[in-house]
PDB file of C-alpha atoms in Angstrom:
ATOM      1  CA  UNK A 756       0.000   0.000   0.000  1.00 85.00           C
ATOM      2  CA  UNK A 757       1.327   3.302  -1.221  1.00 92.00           C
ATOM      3  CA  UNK A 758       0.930   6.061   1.292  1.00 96.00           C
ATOM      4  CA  UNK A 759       1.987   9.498   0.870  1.00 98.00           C
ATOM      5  CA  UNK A 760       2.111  11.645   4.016  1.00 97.00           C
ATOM      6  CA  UNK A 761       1.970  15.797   3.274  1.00 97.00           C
ATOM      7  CA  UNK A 762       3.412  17.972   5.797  1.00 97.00           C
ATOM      8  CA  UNK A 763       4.284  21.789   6.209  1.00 98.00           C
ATOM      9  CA  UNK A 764       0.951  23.423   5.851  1.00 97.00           C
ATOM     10  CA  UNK A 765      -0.942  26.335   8.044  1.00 97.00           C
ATOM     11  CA  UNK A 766      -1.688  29.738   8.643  1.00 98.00           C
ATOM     12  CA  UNK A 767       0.310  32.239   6.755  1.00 98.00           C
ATOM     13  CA  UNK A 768       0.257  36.108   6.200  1.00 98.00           C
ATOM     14  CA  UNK A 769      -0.046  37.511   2.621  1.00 98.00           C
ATOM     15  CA  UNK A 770       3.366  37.440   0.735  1.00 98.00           C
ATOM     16  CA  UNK A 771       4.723  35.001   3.370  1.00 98.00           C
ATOM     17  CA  UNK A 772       6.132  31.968   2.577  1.00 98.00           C
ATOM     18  CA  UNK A 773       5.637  27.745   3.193  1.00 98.00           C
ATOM     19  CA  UNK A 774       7.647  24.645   2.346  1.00 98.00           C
ATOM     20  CA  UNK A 775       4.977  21.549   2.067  1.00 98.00           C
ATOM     21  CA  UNK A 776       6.636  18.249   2.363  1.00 98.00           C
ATOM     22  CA  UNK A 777       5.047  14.549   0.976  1.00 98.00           C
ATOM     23  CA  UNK A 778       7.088  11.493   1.983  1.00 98.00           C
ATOM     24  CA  UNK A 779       6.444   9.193   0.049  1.00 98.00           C
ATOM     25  CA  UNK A 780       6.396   4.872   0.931  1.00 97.00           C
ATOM     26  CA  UNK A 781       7.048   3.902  -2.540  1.00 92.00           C
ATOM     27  CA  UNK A 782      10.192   2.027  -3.434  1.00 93.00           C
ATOM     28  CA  UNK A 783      10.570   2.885  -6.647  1.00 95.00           C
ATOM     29  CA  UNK A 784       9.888   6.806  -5.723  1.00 97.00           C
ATOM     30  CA  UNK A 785      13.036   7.738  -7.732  1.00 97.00           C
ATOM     31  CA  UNK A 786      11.036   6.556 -10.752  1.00 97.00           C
ATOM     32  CA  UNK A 787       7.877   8.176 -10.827  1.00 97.00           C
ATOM     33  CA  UNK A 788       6.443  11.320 -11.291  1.00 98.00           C
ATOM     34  CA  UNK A 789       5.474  13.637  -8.193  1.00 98.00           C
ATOM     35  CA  UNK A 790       3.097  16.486  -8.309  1.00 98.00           C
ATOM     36  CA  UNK A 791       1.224  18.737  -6.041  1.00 98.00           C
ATOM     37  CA  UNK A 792      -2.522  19.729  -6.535  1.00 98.00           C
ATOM     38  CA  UNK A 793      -4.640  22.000  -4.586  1.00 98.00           C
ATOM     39  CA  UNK A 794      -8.488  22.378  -4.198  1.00 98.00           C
ATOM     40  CA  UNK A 795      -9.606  26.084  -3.189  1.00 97.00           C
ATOM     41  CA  UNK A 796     -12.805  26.150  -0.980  1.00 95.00           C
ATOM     42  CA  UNK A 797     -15.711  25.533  -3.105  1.00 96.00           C
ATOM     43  CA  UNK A 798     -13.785  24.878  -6.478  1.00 97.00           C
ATOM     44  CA  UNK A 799     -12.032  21.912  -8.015  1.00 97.00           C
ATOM     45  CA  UNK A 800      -8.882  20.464  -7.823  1.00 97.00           C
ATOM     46  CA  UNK A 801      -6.164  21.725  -9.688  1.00 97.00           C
ATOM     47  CA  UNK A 802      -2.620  21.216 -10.871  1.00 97.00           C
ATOM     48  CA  UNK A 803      -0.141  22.887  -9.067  1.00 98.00           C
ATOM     49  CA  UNK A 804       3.234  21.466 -10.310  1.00 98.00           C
ATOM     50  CA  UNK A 805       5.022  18.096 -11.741  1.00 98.00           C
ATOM     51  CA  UNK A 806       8.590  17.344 -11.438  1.00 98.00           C
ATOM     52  CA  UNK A 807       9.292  13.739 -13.469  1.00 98.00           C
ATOM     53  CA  UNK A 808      11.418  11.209 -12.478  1.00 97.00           C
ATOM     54  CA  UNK A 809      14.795  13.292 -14.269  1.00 95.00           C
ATOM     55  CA  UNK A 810      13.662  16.141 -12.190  1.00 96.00           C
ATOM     56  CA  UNK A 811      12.280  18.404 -15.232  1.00 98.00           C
ATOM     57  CA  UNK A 812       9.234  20.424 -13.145  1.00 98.00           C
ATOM     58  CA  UNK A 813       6.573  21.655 -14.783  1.00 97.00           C
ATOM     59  CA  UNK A 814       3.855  24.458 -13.398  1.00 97.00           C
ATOM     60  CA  UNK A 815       0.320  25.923 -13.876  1.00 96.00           C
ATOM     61  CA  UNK A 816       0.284  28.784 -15.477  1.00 94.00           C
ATOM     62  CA  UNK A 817       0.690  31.817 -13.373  1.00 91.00           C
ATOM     63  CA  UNK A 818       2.716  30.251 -10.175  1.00 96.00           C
ATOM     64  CA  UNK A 819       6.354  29.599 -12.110  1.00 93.00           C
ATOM     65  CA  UNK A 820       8.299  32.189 -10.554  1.00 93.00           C
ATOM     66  CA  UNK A 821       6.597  31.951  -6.723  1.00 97.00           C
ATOM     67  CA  UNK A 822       6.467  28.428  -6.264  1.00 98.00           C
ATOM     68  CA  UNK A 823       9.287  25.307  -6.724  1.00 98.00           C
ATOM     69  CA  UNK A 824       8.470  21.984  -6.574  1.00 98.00           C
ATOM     70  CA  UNK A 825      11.809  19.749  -5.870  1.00 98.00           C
ATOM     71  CA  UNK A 826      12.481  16.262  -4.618  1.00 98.00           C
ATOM     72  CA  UNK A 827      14.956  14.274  -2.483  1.00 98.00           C
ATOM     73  CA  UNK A 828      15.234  10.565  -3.904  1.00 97.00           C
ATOM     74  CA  UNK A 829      17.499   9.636  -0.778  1.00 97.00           C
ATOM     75  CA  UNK A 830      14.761  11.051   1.372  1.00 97.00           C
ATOM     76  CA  UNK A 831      11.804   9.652  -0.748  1.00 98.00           C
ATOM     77  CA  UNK A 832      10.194  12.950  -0.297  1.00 98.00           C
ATOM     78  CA  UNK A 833       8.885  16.068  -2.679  1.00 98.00           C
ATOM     79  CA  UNK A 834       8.903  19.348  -2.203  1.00 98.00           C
ATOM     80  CA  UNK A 835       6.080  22.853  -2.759  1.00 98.00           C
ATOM     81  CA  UNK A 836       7.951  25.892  -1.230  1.00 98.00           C
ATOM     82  CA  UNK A 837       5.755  28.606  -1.723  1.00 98.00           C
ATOM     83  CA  UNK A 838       6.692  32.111  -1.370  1.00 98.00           C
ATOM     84  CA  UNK A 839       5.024  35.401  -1.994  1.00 98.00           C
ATOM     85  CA  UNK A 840       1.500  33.984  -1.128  1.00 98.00           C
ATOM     86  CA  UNK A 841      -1.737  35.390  -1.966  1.00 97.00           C
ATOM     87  CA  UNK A 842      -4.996  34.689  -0.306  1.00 97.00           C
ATOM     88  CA  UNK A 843      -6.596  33.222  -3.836  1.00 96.00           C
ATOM     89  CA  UNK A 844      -3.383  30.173  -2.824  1.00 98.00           C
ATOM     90  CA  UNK A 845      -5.837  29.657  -0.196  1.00 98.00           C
ATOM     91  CA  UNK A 846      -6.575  25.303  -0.272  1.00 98.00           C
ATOM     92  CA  UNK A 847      -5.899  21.950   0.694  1.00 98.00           C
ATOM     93  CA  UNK A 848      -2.844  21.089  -1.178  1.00 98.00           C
ATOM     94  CA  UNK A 849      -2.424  17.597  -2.123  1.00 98.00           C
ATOM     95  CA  UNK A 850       0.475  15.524  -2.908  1.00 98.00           C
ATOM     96  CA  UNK A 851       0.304  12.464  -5.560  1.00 98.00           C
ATOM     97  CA  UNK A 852       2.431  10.118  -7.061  1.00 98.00           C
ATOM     98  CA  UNK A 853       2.549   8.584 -10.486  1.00 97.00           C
ATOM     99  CA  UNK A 854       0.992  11.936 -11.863  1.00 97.00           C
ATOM    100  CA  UNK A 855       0.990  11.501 -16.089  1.00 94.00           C
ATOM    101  CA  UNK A 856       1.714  15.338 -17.613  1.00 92.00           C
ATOM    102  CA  UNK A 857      -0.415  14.338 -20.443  1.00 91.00           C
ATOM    103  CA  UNK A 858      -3.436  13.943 -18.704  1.00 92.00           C
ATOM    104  CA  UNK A 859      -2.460  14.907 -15.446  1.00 92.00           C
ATOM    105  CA  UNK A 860      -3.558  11.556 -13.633  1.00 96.00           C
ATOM    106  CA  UNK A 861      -2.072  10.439 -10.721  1.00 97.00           C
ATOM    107  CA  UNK A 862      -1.920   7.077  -9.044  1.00 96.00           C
ATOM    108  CA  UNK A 863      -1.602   7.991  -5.555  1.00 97.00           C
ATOM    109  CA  UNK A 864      -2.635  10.180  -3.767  1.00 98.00           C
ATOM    110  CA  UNK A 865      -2.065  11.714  -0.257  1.00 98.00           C
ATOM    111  CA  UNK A 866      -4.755  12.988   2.482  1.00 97.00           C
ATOM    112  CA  UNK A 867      -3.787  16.575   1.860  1.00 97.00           C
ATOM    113  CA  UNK A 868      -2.492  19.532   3.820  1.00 98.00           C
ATOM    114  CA  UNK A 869      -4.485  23.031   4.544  1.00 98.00           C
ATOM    115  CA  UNK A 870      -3.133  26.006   3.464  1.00 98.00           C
ATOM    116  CA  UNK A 871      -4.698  29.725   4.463  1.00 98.00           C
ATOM    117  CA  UNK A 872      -3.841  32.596   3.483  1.00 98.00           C
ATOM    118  CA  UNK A 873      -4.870  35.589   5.371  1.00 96.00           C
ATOM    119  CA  UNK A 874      -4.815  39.465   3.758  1.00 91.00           C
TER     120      UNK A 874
END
């Protein structure tokens, strides 16, 4: 059983900054896909960012620039550090493994991690 365990979220001032963790207990982690997805209040989940197994990262459009998504192989764990936050980054950020950029499917998925925002 796959489980991937999110960490790092909370309450955080407008332009402030977070690092989310997701450790990962997959043994071929070093392999796969990671990505991080959020779901605002009362809207539907979204792509955040992918980084593939050769650690090319990929982001939705507008949050290149303010967020980084990175991974530790050794550690079995991905990364979302967040800076400059807005209150519309408001969500439950979700971490998930085995995430396809073509259709942006994931096979695992983690419990997620609340992240607020306040202005």
């Amino acid at each position: 059983q796959v489980q991937l365990v999110e960490s790092g979220g909370g309450l955080v001032q407008a332009g402030g900054s977070l690092r989310l963790s997701c450790a990962a207990s997959l043994r071929t982690f070093y392999s796969v896909s990671m990505g991080w997805y959020r779901q605002p209040p009362g809207k539907e989940r979204e792509m955040v960012a992918i980084i593939t197994a050769n650690g090319d990262a990929y982001y939705a459009d507008g949050l290149k620039g303010r967020f980084t998504i990175s991974r530790d192989n050794d550690k079995n764990t991905a990364y979302l550090q967040m800076n400059s936050l807005k209150p519309e980054d408001m969500a439950v950020y979700f971490c998930a493994a085995g995430c396809a950029l073509a259709t942006l499917y994931c096979d695992f998925w983690g419990q997620g991690t609340q992240v607020t925002v306040s202005s």
